[in-house]
PDB file of C-alpha atoms and ligand atoms in Angstrom:
ATOM      1  CA  MET A   3      24.192   9.412   1.803  1.00  0.00           C
ATOM      2  CA  ALA A   4      22.075  10.808  -0.796  1.00  0.00           C
ATOM      3  CA  SER A   5      21.597  14.926  -1.042  1.00  0.00           C
ATOM      4  CA  PRO A   6      17.957  16.328  -0.566  1.00  0.00           C
ATOM      5  CA  ARG A   7      16.430  17.137  -4.056  1.00  0.00           C
ATOM      6  CA  LEU A   8      15.663  20.789  -4.094  1.00  0.00           C
ATOM      7  CA  ASP A   9      14.111  20.556  -7.594  1.00  0.00           C
ATOM      8  CA  LEU A  10      10.243  19.271  -6.253  1.00  0.00           C
ATOM      9  CA  MET A  11       7.553  21.364  -6.737  1.00  0.00           C
ATOM     10  CA  GLN A  12       6.278  23.365  -3.686  1.00  0.00           C
ATOM     11  CA  VAL A  13       2.517  23.195  -2.769  1.00  0.00           C
ATOM     12  CA  LEU A  14       1.699  26.129  -0.224  1.00  0.00           C
ATOM     13  CA  LEU A  15      -1.090  25.419   1.764  1.00  0.00           C
ATOM     14  CA  ALA A  16      -3.116  29.193   2.302  1.00  0.00           C
ATOM     15  CA  ARG A  17      -3.222  30.510   6.112  1.00  0.00           C
ATOM     16  CA  GLU A  18      -7.277  29.368   6.360  1.00  0.00           C
ATOM     17  CA  ASN A  19      -8.663  26.357   5.496  1.00  0.00           C
ATOM     18  CA  GLY A  20     -10.563  23.752   6.742  1.00  0.00           C
ATOM     19  CA  PHE A  21     -14.459  23.299   7.626  1.00  0.00           C
ATOM     20  CA  CYS A  22     -15.357  26.847   9.015  1.00  0.00           C
ATOM     21  CA  PHE A  23     -17.409  26.863  12.442  1.00  0.00           C
ATOM     22  CA  GLY A  24     -21.191  26.609  10.778  1.00  0.00           C
ATOM     23  CA  VAL A  25     -20.429  23.937   8.548  1.00  0.00           C
ATOM     24  CA  LYS A  26     -18.398  22.198  11.433  1.00  0.00           C
ATOM     25  CA  LYS A  27     -21.465  22.428  13.575  1.00  0.00           C
ATOM     26  CA  ALA A  28     -23.725  20.992  10.957  1.00  0.00           C
ATOM     27  CA  VAL A  29     -21.786  18.032  10.057  1.00  0.00           C
ATOM     28  CA  GLU A  30     -21.257  17.203  14.014  1.00  0.00           C
ATOM     29  CA  LEU A  31     -25.504  17.681  14.768  1.00  0.00           C
ATOM     30  CA  THR A  32     -25.906  15.174  11.572  1.00  0.00           C
ATOM     31  CA  GLU A  33     -23.861  12.668  12.735  1.00  0.00           C
ATOM     32  CA  ALA A  34     -24.914  12.846  16.362  1.00  0.00           C
ATOM     33  CA  ALA A  35     -28.456  12.595  14.782  1.00  0.00           C
ATOM     34  CA  ALA A  36     -27.235   9.296  12.719  1.00  0.00           C
ATOM     35  CA  GLU A  37     -25.880   7.666  16.014  1.00  0.00           C
ATOM     36  CA  THR A  38     -29.233   7.650  17.579  1.00  0.00           C
ATOM     37  CA  GLY A  39     -30.473   5.132  15.374  1.00  0.00           C
ATOM     38  CA  LYS A  40     -33.348   7.179  14.057  1.00  0.00           C
ATOM     39  CA  ARG A  41     -33.973   8.069  10.606  1.00  0.00           C
ATOM     40  CA  VAL A  42     -32.355  11.334   9.969  1.00  0.00           C
ATOM     41  CA  HIS A  43     -32.496  13.314   6.932  1.00  0.00           C
ATOM     42  CA  ASN A  44     -30.803  16.433   5.310  1.00  0.00           C
ATOM     43  CA  LEU A  45     -32.944  18.768   4.352  1.00  0.00           C
ATOM     44  CA  GLY A  46     -30.570  19.625   1.017  1.00  0.00           C
ATOM     45  CA  GLN A  47     -26.951  18.638   1.219  1.00  0.00           C
ATOM     46  CA  VAL A  48     -25.773  19.281   4.782  1.00  0.00           C
ATOM     47  CA  VAL A  49     -23.137  21.091   3.029  1.00  0.00           C
ATOM     48  CA  HIS A  50     -22.001  21.794  -0.613  1.00  0.00           C
ATOM     49  CA  ASN A  51     -18.995  18.838  -0.226  1.00  0.00           C
ATOM     50  CA  PRO A  52     -19.492  15.371  -2.005  1.00  0.00           C
ATOM     51  CA  THR A  53     -17.007  13.736   0.283  1.00  0.00           C
ATOM     52  CA  ILE A  54     -19.291  14.871   3.230  1.00  0.00           C
ATOM     53  CA  SER A  55     -22.343  13.647   1.403  1.00  0.00           C
ATOM     54  CA  ARG A  56     -20.875  10.671   0.522  1.00  0.00           C
ATOM     55  CA  ARG A  57     -19.883   9.956   3.970  1.00  0.00           C
ATOM     56  CA  LEU A  58     -23.257  10.662   5.897  1.00  0.00           C
ATOM     57  CA  ALA A  59     -24.946   8.506   2.800  1.00  0.00           C
ATOM     58  CA  GLU A  60     -22.677   5.595   4.609  1.00  0.00           C
ATOM     59  CA  ARG A  61     -23.816   6.242   7.827  1.00  0.00           C
ATOM     60  CA  GLY A  62     -27.539   6.348   6.607  1.00  0.00           C
ATOM     61  CA  VAL A  63     -28.483   9.639   6.672  1.00  0.00           C
ATOM     62  CA  GLN A  64     -30.775  10.483   3.447  1.00  0.00           C
ATOM     63  CA  VAL A  65     -30.963  13.942   1.771  1.00  0.00           C
ATOM     64  CA  ILE A  66     -34.043  15.189   0.457  1.00  0.00           C
ATOM     65  CA  LYS A  67     -35.340  18.380  -1.133  1.00  0.00           C
ATOM     66  CA  ASP A  68     -38.645  18.495   0.104  1.00  0.00           C
ATOM     67  CA  VAL A  69     -40.358  17.800   3.752  1.00  0.00           C
ATOM     68  CA  ALA A  70     -43.020  15.981   2.813  1.00  0.00           C
ATOM     69  CA  GLN A  71     -40.530  13.194   1.100  1.00  0.00           C
ATOM     70  CA  ALA A  72     -39.719  12.130   5.313  1.00  0.00           C
ATOM     71  CA  GLU A  73     -42.127  10.151   6.624  1.00  0.00           C
ATOM     72  CA  GLU A  74     -41.122   9.748  10.148  1.00  0.00           C
ATOM     73  CA  GLY A  75     -37.979  10.463  12.281  1.00  0.00           C
ATOM     74  CA  VAL A  76     -35.576  13.651  12.018  1.00  0.00           C
ATOM     75  CA  VAL A  77     -34.962  16.306   9.612  1.00  0.00           C
ATOM     76  CA  VAL A  78     -31.788  18.494  10.068  1.00  0.00           C
ATOM     77  CA  ILE A  79     -31.894  22.014   8.698  1.00  0.00           C
ATOM     78  CA  ARG A  80     -28.467  22.968   7.313  1.00  0.00           C
ATOM     79  CA  ALA A  81     -26.260  25.898   7.716  1.00  0.00           C
ATOM     80  CA  HIS A  82     -27.911  27.884   5.012  1.00  0.00           C
ATOM     81  CA  GLY A  83     -31.218  28.428   6.919  1.00  0.00           C
ATOM     82  CA  VAL A  84     -34.571  27.699   5.584  1.00  0.00           C
ATOM     83  CA  PRO A  85     -37.691  30.201   5.301  1.00  0.00           C
ATOM     84  CA  PRO A  86     -40.051  30.207   8.379  1.00  0.00           C
ATOM     85  CA  ALA A  87     -42.725  28.339   6.059  1.00  0.00           C
ATOM     86  CA  VAL A  88     -40.036  25.082   5.725  1.00  0.00           C
ATOM     87  CA  ARG A  89     -39.481  25.077   9.798  1.00  0.00           C
ATOM     88  CA  LYS A  90     -43.497  25.202  10.219  1.00  0.00           C
ATOM     89  CA  GLU A  91     -44.072  22.553   7.833  1.00  0.00           C
ATOM     90  CA  ILE A  92     -40.951  20.048   9.686  1.00  0.00           C
ATOM     91  CA  GLU A  93     -43.404  20.877  12.861  1.00  0.00           C
ATOM     92  CA  ASP A  94     -47.062  20.887  11.496  1.00  0.00           C
ATOM     93  CA  ARG A  95     -45.804  16.877   9.957  1.00  0.00           C
ATOM     94  CA  GLY A  96     -44.932  16.108  13.965  1.00  0.00           C
ATOM     95  CA  LEU A  97     -41.099  15.275  12.865  1.00  0.00           C
ATOM     96  CA  GLU A  98     -38.488  15.938  15.010  1.00  0.00           C
ATOM     97  CA  CYS A  99     -36.546  19.344  14.100  1.00  0.00           C
ATOM     98  CA  ILE A 100     -32.429  19.677  14.474  1.00  0.00           C
ATOM     99  CA  ASP A 101     -31.501  23.153  13.606  1.00  0.00           C
ATOM    100  CA  ALA A 102     -28.379  23.815  12.191  1.00  0.00           C
ATOM    101  CA  THR A 103     -28.795  27.111  11.073  1.00  0.00           C
ATOM    102  CA  CYS A 104     -25.550  29.015  11.357  1.00  0.00           C
ATOM    103  CA  SER A 105     -25.667  31.914  14.097  1.00  0.00           C
ATOM    104  CA  LEU A 106     -24.264  34.044  11.346  1.00  0.00           C
ATOM    105  CA  VAL A 107     -27.419  33.088   9.130  1.00  0.00           C
ATOM    106  CA  LEU A 108     -29.620  33.399  11.979  1.00  0.00           C
ATOM    107  CA  ARG A 109     -28.357  36.961  12.661  1.00  0.00           C
ATOM    108  CA  ALA A 110     -28.971  37.442   8.941  1.00  0.00           C
ATOM    109  CA  GLN A 111     -32.596  36.428   8.795  1.00  0.00           C
ATOM    110  CA  ARG A 112     -33.119  38.251  12.137  1.00  0.00           C
ATOM    111  CA  PHE A 113     -31.891  41.606  10.592  1.00  0.00           C
ATOM    112  CA  THR A 114     -34.091  40.703   7.094  1.00  0.00           C
ATOM    113  CA  LYS A 115     -37.543  40.598   9.511  1.00  0.00           C
ATOM    114  CA  GLN A 116     -36.776  43.267  11.189  1.00  0.00           C
ATOM    115  CA  LEU A 117     -36.327  45.405   8.053  1.00  0.00           C
ATOM    116  CA  ALA A 118     -39.460  44.284   6.695  1.00  0.00           C
ATOM    117  CA  ASP A 119     -41.322  44.842   9.937  1.00  0.00           C
ATOM    118  CA  GLU A 120     -39.946  48.703   9.958  1.00  0.00           C
ATOM    119  CA  GLY A 121     -41.271  48.698   6.079  1.00  0.00           C
ATOM    120  CA  TYR A 122     -38.198  48.809   4.594  1.00  0.00           C
ATOM    121  CA  THR A 123     -38.130  47.575   0.899  1.00  0.00           C
ATOM    122  CA  VAL A 124     -35.463  44.449   1.713  1.00  0.00           C
ATOM    123  CA  LEU A 125     -32.682  44.583  -0.770  1.00  0.00           C
ATOM    124  CA  ILE A 126     -30.564  41.045  -0.700  1.00  0.00           C
ATOM    125  CA  LEU A 127     -27.146  41.034  -2.276  1.00  0.00           C
ATOM    126  CA  GLY A 128     -26.852  37.181  -3.469  1.00  0.00           C
ATOM    127  CA  THR A 129     -27.642  34.464  -5.698  1.00  0.00           C
ATOM    128  CA  PRO A 130     -31.144  34.089  -6.030  1.00  0.00           C
ATOM    129  CA  ASP A 131     -31.472  30.616  -5.945  1.00  0.00           C
ATOM    130  CA  HIS A 132     -29.155  30.063  -3.318  1.00  0.00           C
ATOM    131  CA  PRO A 133     -30.317  28.215  -0.510  1.00  0.00           C
ATOM    132  CA  GLU A 134     -29.605  30.761   2.339  1.00  0.00           C
ATOM    133  CA  VAL A 135     -31.183  33.319   0.233  1.00  0.00           C
ATOM    134  CA  VAL A 136     -34.117  31.395  -0.323  1.00  0.00           C
ATOM    135  CA  GLY A 137     -34.204  30.938   3.537  1.00  0.00           C
ATOM    136  CA  LEU A 138     -33.826  34.951   3.881  1.00  0.00           C
ATOM    137  CA  LYS A 139     -36.720  36.050   1.229  1.00  0.00           C
ATOM    138  CA  GLY A 140     -39.083  34.042   3.809  1.00  0.00           C
ATOM    139  CA  TYR A 141     -38.123  36.744   6.034  1.00  0.00           C
ATOM    140  CA  ALA A 142     -38.172  39.603   3.517  1.00  0.00           C
ATOM    141  CA  GLY A 143     -41.946  40.355   3.480  1.00  0.00           C
ATOM    142  CA  GLY A 144     -44.178  41.161   0.486  1.00  0.00           C
ATOM    143  CA  THR A 145     -41.596  43.741  -1.406  1.00  0.00           C
ATOM    144  CA  PHE A 146     -38.009  42.569  -1.489  1.00  0.00           C
ATOM    145  CA  HIS A 147     -35.606  42.194  -4.171  1.00  0.00           C
ATOM    146  CA  VAL A 148     -32.436  39.781  -5.077  1.00  0.00           C
ATOM    147  CA  VAL A 149     -29.552  41.349  -6.915  1.00  0.00           C
ATOM    148  CA  GLU A 150     -25.811  39.762  -7.682  1.00  0.00           C
ATOM    149  CA  THR A 151     -24.496  42.110 -10.410  1.00  0.00           C
ATOM    150  CA  LYS A 152     -23.709  45.499 -10.860  1.00  0.00           C
ATOM    151  CA  GLU A 153     -26.224  45.594 -14.102  1.00  0.00           C
ATOM    152  CA  GLU A 154     -29.059  43.899 -11.630  1.00  0.00           C
ATOM    153  CA  TRP A 155     -28.658  46.774  -8.837  1.00  0.00           C
ATOM    154  CA  GLY A 156     -28.892  49.475 -11.654  1.00  0.00           C
ATOM    155  CA  ARG A 157     -31.932  48.510 -12.734  1.00  0.00           C
ATOM    156  CA  LEU A 158     -33.245  49.031  -9.178  1.00  0.00           C
ATOM    157  CA  PRO A 159     -35.973  51.639  -8.920  1.00  0.00           C
ATOM    158  CA  LYS A 160     -36.169  54.852  -6.871  1.00  0.00           C
ATOM    159  CA  MET A 161     -37.296  53.689  -3.277  1.00  0.00           C
ATOM    160  CA  LYS A 162     -38.042  55.456  -0.322  1.00  0.00           C
ATOM    161  CA  LYS A 163     -36.978  53.216   2.327  1.00  0.00           C
ATOM    162  CA  ALA A 164     -34.483  50.698   1.767  1.00  0.00           C
ATOM    163  CA  GLY A 165     -32.841  47.863   3.769  1.00  0.00           C
ATOM    164  CA  VAL A 166     -30.031  46.089   2.506  1.00  0.00           C
ATOM    165  CA  VAL A 167     -28.439  42.784   3.662  1.00  0.00           C
ATOM    166  CA  SER A 168     -26.300  40.127   2.282  1.00  0.00           C
ATOM    167  CA  GLN A 169     -25.885  36.648   1.996  1.00  0.00           C
ATOM    168  CA  SER A 170     -22.746  35.519   3.998  1.00  0.00           C
ATOM    169  CA  THR A 171     -20.754  34.453   1.029  1.00  0.00           C
ATOM    170  CA  GLN A 172     -20.514  37.363  -1.262  1.00  0.00           C
ATOM    171  CA  PRO A 173     -17.341  39.347  -1.331  1.00  0.00           C
ATOM    172  CA  PRO A 174     -17.311  42.206   0.525  1.00  0.00           C
ATOM    173  CA  TRP A 175     -16.358  44.680  -2.440  1.00  0.00           C
ATOM    174  CA  ALA A 176     -19.742  43.606  -3.641  1.00  0.00           C
ATOM    175  CA  PHE A 177     -21.708  44.487  -0.623  1.00  0.00           C
ATOM    176  CA  THR A 178     -19.977  48.034  -0.266  1.00  0.00           C
ATOM    177  CA  ALA A 179     -20.465  49.016  -4.324  1.00  0.00           C
ATOM    178  CA  LEU A 180     -24.112  48.270  -3.735  1.00  0.00           C
ATOM    179  CA  VAL A 181     -24.778  50.124  -0.503  1.00  0.00           C
ATOM    180  CA  ALA A 182     -22.716  52.765  -2.477  1.00  0.00           C
ATOM    181  CA  HIS A 183     -25.364  52.321  -5.318  1.00  0.00           C
ATOM    182  CA  VAL A 184     -28.713  52.464  -3.010  1.00  0.00           C
ATOM    183  CA  ALA A 185     -27.441  55.779  -1.087  1.00  0.00           C
ATOM    184  CA  THR A 186     -28.321  57.356  -4.679  1.00  0.00           C
ATOM    185  CA  ILE A 187     -31.666  56.197  -4.895  1.00  0.00           C
ATOM    186  CA  ALA A 188     -33.221  55.385  -1.706  1.00  0.00           C
ATOM    187  CA  GLN A 189     -34.347  58.431   0.432  1.00  0.00           C
ATOM    188  CA  GLU A 190     -33.717  56.508   3.573  1.00  0.00           C
ATOM    189  CA  MET A 191     -31.602  53.276   3.852  1.00  0.00           C
ATOM    190  CA  LYS A 192     -30.398  50.909   6.622  1.00  0.00           C
ATOM    191  CA  VAL A 193     -27.589  48.543   6.410  1.00  0.00           C
ATOM    192  CA  PHE A 194     -26.916  45.218   7.596  1.00  0.00           C
ATOM    193  CA  ASN A 195     -23.798  44.017   7.125  1.00  0.00           C
ATOM    194  CA  THR A 196     -24.120  40.159   6.986  1.00  0.00           C
ATOM    195  CA  VAL A 197     -20.962  39.218   4.509  1.00  0.00           C
ATOM    196  CA  CYS A 198     -19.601  36.441   6.659  1.00  0.00           C
ATOM    197  CA  PRO A 199     -16.427  36.953   8.671  1.00  0.00           C
ATOM    198  CA  VAL A 200     -14.716  33.944   8.483  1.00  0.00           C
ATOM    199  CA  THR A 201     -15.026  33.560   4.791  1.00  0.00           C
ATOM    200  CA  VAL A 202     -13.744  36.919   4.109  1.00  0.00           C
ATOM    201  CA  LYS A 203     -11.043  35.817   5.961  1.00  0.00           C
ATOM    202  CA  ARG A 204     -10.726  32.925   3.420  1.00  0.00           C
ATOM    203  CA  GLN A 205     -10.962  35.556   0.828  1.00  0.00           C
ATOM    204  CA  HIS A 206      -7.837  37.173   1.908  1.00  0.00           C
ATOM    205  CA  ALA A 207      -6.116  33.803   2.733  1.00  0.00           C
ATOM    206  CA  ALA A 208      -6.707  33.322  -1.320  1.00  0.00           C
ATOM    207  CA  SER A 209      -5.307  37.115  -2.407  1.00  0.00           C
ATOM    208  CA  GLU A 210      -2.262  36.739  -0.275  1.00  0.00           C
ATOM    209  CA  LEU A 211      -2.006  32.746  -1.967  1.00  0.00           C
ATOM    210  CA  ALA A 212      -2.247  34.652  -5.138  1.00  0.00           C
ATOM    211  CA  GLY A 213       0.894  37.026  -4.581  1.00  0.00           C
ATOM    212  CA  GLN A 214       3.073  33.690  -4.109  1.00  0.00           C
ATOM    213  CA  VAL A 215       2.360  31.502  -7.097  1.00  0.00           C
ATOM    214  CA  ARG A 216       0.664  32.051 -10.579  1.00  0.00           C
ATOM    215  CA  THR A 217      -1.124  28.743 -10.122  1.00  0.00           C
ATOM    216  CA  ILE A 218      -3.678  28.479  -7.271  1.00  0.00           C
ATOM    217  CA  ILE A 219      -5.840  25.083  -7.152  1.00  0.00           C
ATOM    218  CA  VAL A 220      -9.331  25.538  -5.188  1.00  0.00           C
ATOM    219  CA  VAL A 221     -11.183  22.685  -3.530  1.00  0.00           C
ATOM    220  CA  GLY A 222     -14.484  22.537  -2.687  1.00  0.00           C
ATOM    221  CA  GLY A 223     -18.262  21.556  -4.091  1.00  0.00           C
ATOM    222  CA  ARG A 224     -19.019  22.950  -7.564  1.00  0.00           C
ATOM    223  CA  ASN A 225     -22.169  24.516  -5.771  1.00  0.00           C
ATOM    224  CA  SER A 226     -20.241  25.906  -3.009  1.00  0.00           C
ATOM    225  CA  ALA A 227     -20.944  29.874  -3.280  1.00  0.00           C
ATOM    226  CA  ASN A 228     -17.840  30.339  -1.224  1.00  0.00           C
ATOM    227  CA  THR A 229     -15.555  28.271  -3.124  1.00  0.00           C
ATOM    228  CA  ARG A 230     -16.382  29.753  -6.122  1.00  0.00           C
ATOM    229  CA  GLU A 231     -15.636  33.244  -4.849  1.00  0.00           C
ATOM    230  CA  LEU A 232     -12.114  31.759  -4.274  1.00  0.00           C
ATOM    231  CA  VAL A 233     -11.521  31.007  -7.603  1.00  0.00           C
ATOM    232  CA  ASN A 234     -13.189  34.430  -8.984  1.00  0.00           C
ATOM    233  CA  LEU A 235     -10.712  36.220  -6.584  1.00  0.00           C
ATOM    234  CA  ALA A 236      -7.518  34.328  -8.073  1.00  0.00           C
ATOM    235  CA  LYS A 237      -9.110  34.859 -11.122  1.00  0.00           C
ATOM    236  CA  MET A 238      -9.283  38.600 -10.673  1.00  0.00           C
ATOM    237  CA  GLN A 239      -5.857  38.726  -9.561  1.00  0.00           C
ATOM    238  CA  GLY A 240      -4.651  37.151 -12.667  1.00  0.00           C
ATOM    239  CA  ARG A 241      -3.805  33.555 -11.647  1.00  0.00           C
ATOM    240  CA  SER A 242      -4.500  30.289 -13.403  1.00  0.00           C
ATOM    241  CA  ALA A 243      -7.565  29.093 -10.693  1.00  0.00           C
ATOM    242  CA  TYR A 244      -8.593  25.667 -11.113  1.00  0.00           C
ATOM    243  CA  HIS A 245     -11.818  24.917  -9.451  1.00  0.00           C
ATOM    244  CA  ILE A 246     -11.774  20.562  -8.141  1.00  0.00           C
ATOM    245  CA  GLU A 247     -13.911  18.648  -5.796  1.00  0.00           C
ATOM    246  CA  SER A 248     -11.409  15.745  -5.481  1.00  0.00           C
ATOM    247  CA  ALA A 249      -7.538  14.752  -6.159  1.00  0.00           C
ATOM    248  CA  ASP A 250      -8.425  12.666  -8.978  1.00  0.00           C
ATOM    249  CA  GLU A 251      -9.166  15.643 -11.270  1.00  0.00           C
ATOM    250  CA  VAL A 252      -5.816  17.390 -10.723  1.00  0.00           C
ATOM    251  CA  ARG A 253      -4.184  17.457 -14.015  1.00  0.00           C
ATOM    252  CA  SER A 254      -0.510  17.406 -14.523  1.00  0.00           C
ATOM    253  CA  GLU A 255      -0.492  19.944 -17.201  1.00  0.00           C
ATOM    254  CA  TRP A 256      -1.314  22.426 -14.913  1.00  0.00           C
ATOM    255  CA  LEU A 257       1.627  22.284 -12.958  1.00  0.00           C
ATOM    256  CA  ALA A 258       4.261  21.823 -15.809  1.00  0.00           C
ATOM    257  CA  GLY A 259       6.977  25.147 -15.283  1.00  0.00           C
ATOM    258  CA  GLU A 260       5.703  25.917 -11.730  1.00  0.00           C
ATOM    259  CA  GLU A 261       8.221  25.982  -8.743  1.00  0.00           C
ATOM    260  CA  ALA A 262       4.998  26.211  -6.448  1.00  0.00           C
ATOM    261  CA  VAL A 263       1.457  26.084  -6.368  1.00  0.00           C
ATOM    262  CA  GLY A 264      -1.196  27.352  -4.223  1.00  0.00           C
ATOM    263  CA  LEU A 265      -3.673  25.068  -2.622  1.00  0.00           C
ATOM    264  CA  ILE A 266      -6.925  26.511  -0.718  1.00  0.00           C
ATOM    265  CA  GLY A 267     -10.151  24.734   0.141  1.00  0.00           C
ATOM    266  CA  GLY A 268     -13.764  26.572   0.460  1.00  0.00           C
ATOM    267  CA  CYS A 269     -15.301  26.921   4.122  1.00  0.00           C
ATOM    268  CA  SER A 270     -17.306  23.311   3.337  1.00  0.00           C
ATOM    269  CA  THR A 271     -14.041  21.257   2.562  1.00  0.00           C
ATOM    270  CA  PRO A 272     -12.748  19.144   5.313  1.00  0.00           C
ATOM    271  CA  MET A 273      -8.778  19.009   5.821  1.00  0.00           C
ATOM    272  CA  ASP A 274      -8.399  15.407   4.695  1.00  0.00           C
ATOM    273  CA  THR A 275      -9.664  16.147   0.989  1.00  0.00           C
ATOM    274  CA  LEU A 276      -7.611  19.233   0.958  1.00  0.00           C
ATOM    275  CA  LEU A 277      -4.490  16.904   2.186  1.00  0.00           C
ATOM    276  CA  GLU A 278      -5.275  14.111  -0.348  1.00  0.00           C
ATOM    277  CA  VAL A 279      -5.244  16.777  -3.185  1.00  0.00           C
ATOM    278  CA  LYS A 280      -1.635  17.864  -1.666  1.00  0.00           C
ATOM    279  CA  GLN A 281      -0.323  14.684  -2.130  1.00  0.00           C
ATOM    280  CA  ARG A 282      -1.647  14.164  -5.733  1.00  0.00           C
ATOM    281  CA  VAL A 283      -0.176  17.647  -6.736  1.00  0.00           C
ATOM    282  CA  GLU A 284       3.283  16.820  -4.887  1.00  0.00           C
ATOM    283  CA  ALA A 285       3.225  13.477  -6.607  1.00  0.00           C
ATOM    284  CA  LEU A 286       2.684  14.671  -9.914  1.00  0.00           C
ATOM    285  CA  GLY A 287       4.581  17.771  -9.760  1.00  0.00           C
ATOM    286  CA  ASP A 288       7.538  15.222  -8.811  1.00  0.00           C
ATOM    287  CA  LEU A 289       6.749  13.227 -12.296  1.00  0.00           C
ATOM    288  CA  THR A 290       6.312  16.882 -14.197  1.00  0.00           C
ATOM    289  CA  THR A 291      10.136  18.364 -12.615  1.00  0.00           C
ATOM    290  CA  THR A 292      11.722  14.576 -12.887  1.00  0.00           C
ATOM    291  CA  ALA A 293      10.108  14.716 -16.701  1.00  0.00           C
ATOM    292  CA  ALA A 294      11.392  18.375 -17.245  1.00  0.00           C
TER     293      ALA A 294
HETATM  294  S1  LIG B 399     -19.381  30.465   5.783  1.00  0.00           S
HETATM  295 FE1  LIG B 399     -19.810  31.600   7.581  1.00  0.00          FE
HETATM  296  S2  LIG B 399     -21.760  32.150   7.628  1.00  0.00           S
HETATM  297 FE2  LIG B 399     -22.010  30.069   6.387  1.00  0.00          FE
HETATM  298  S3  LIG B 399     -21.584  28.559   7.892  1.00  0.00           S
HETATM  299 FE3  LIG B 399     -19.607  28.845   7.831  1.00  0.00          FE
HETATM  300  S4  LIG B 399     -19.119  30.470   9.222  1.00  0.00           S
HETATM  301 FE4  LIG B 399     -21.555  30.107   8.874  1.00  0.00          FE
END
């Protein structure tokens, strides 16, 4: 009997993978709406993942950028949420609205409104044009600032009352650093930590992986904020990190000389996409090992 090969490259899957509960709910609600036979529209990609978008398109779900593009049927609000004016527009046009905003994003929207109602200048840690931040801005009243980098919050003016919230996928260390800075420029400060604990767990899993391997492959939509954060984190720990959306993007040269590589997906990356990547890495790793 042939003895098992011990020289194959190992693929280490991160401890946390697959959809987060917010993405899972948004996809399930969209699929359930498609089953009804009505015309179903996603206001923006339901999740930042090309495989899921393709699957939903096959079921007749149409992605629209603007509510005005839906003439009839159902509009699904994705996990990122929308500003109140958009929600109202859906209702005013007589369209059926399915709200798949993640419960954690709804919580952040509530806190943002509360801060604005209480007269705080709202400071949002996030990417200005990210859909979740666009939604939060709609609750932030007339005076707010969106900041993402140390340089940006370093330019904030002094203020009497500052209220701080965060886009869910921002790294916790950035939130802590922003809060520490605001304490030096505001007379009064109120803070709601709206960083998503699911993404924090995923970031911990990425760090753990970075402790075990030199190369990490991160799978997820290129426009997915939480996926990009995993790539940044691996790079900050001195690892080679490659961001891909699907298995066919894996390159054998990334694997050359490696005994093991790490694999992790963003919160909107389905497990089957991740497993396809795993298979491809294993196949290429085998070739690389054999060639060496
Ligand atoms: S990443 Fe967090 S906030 Fe965003 S959809 Fe998932 S659970 Fe909700």
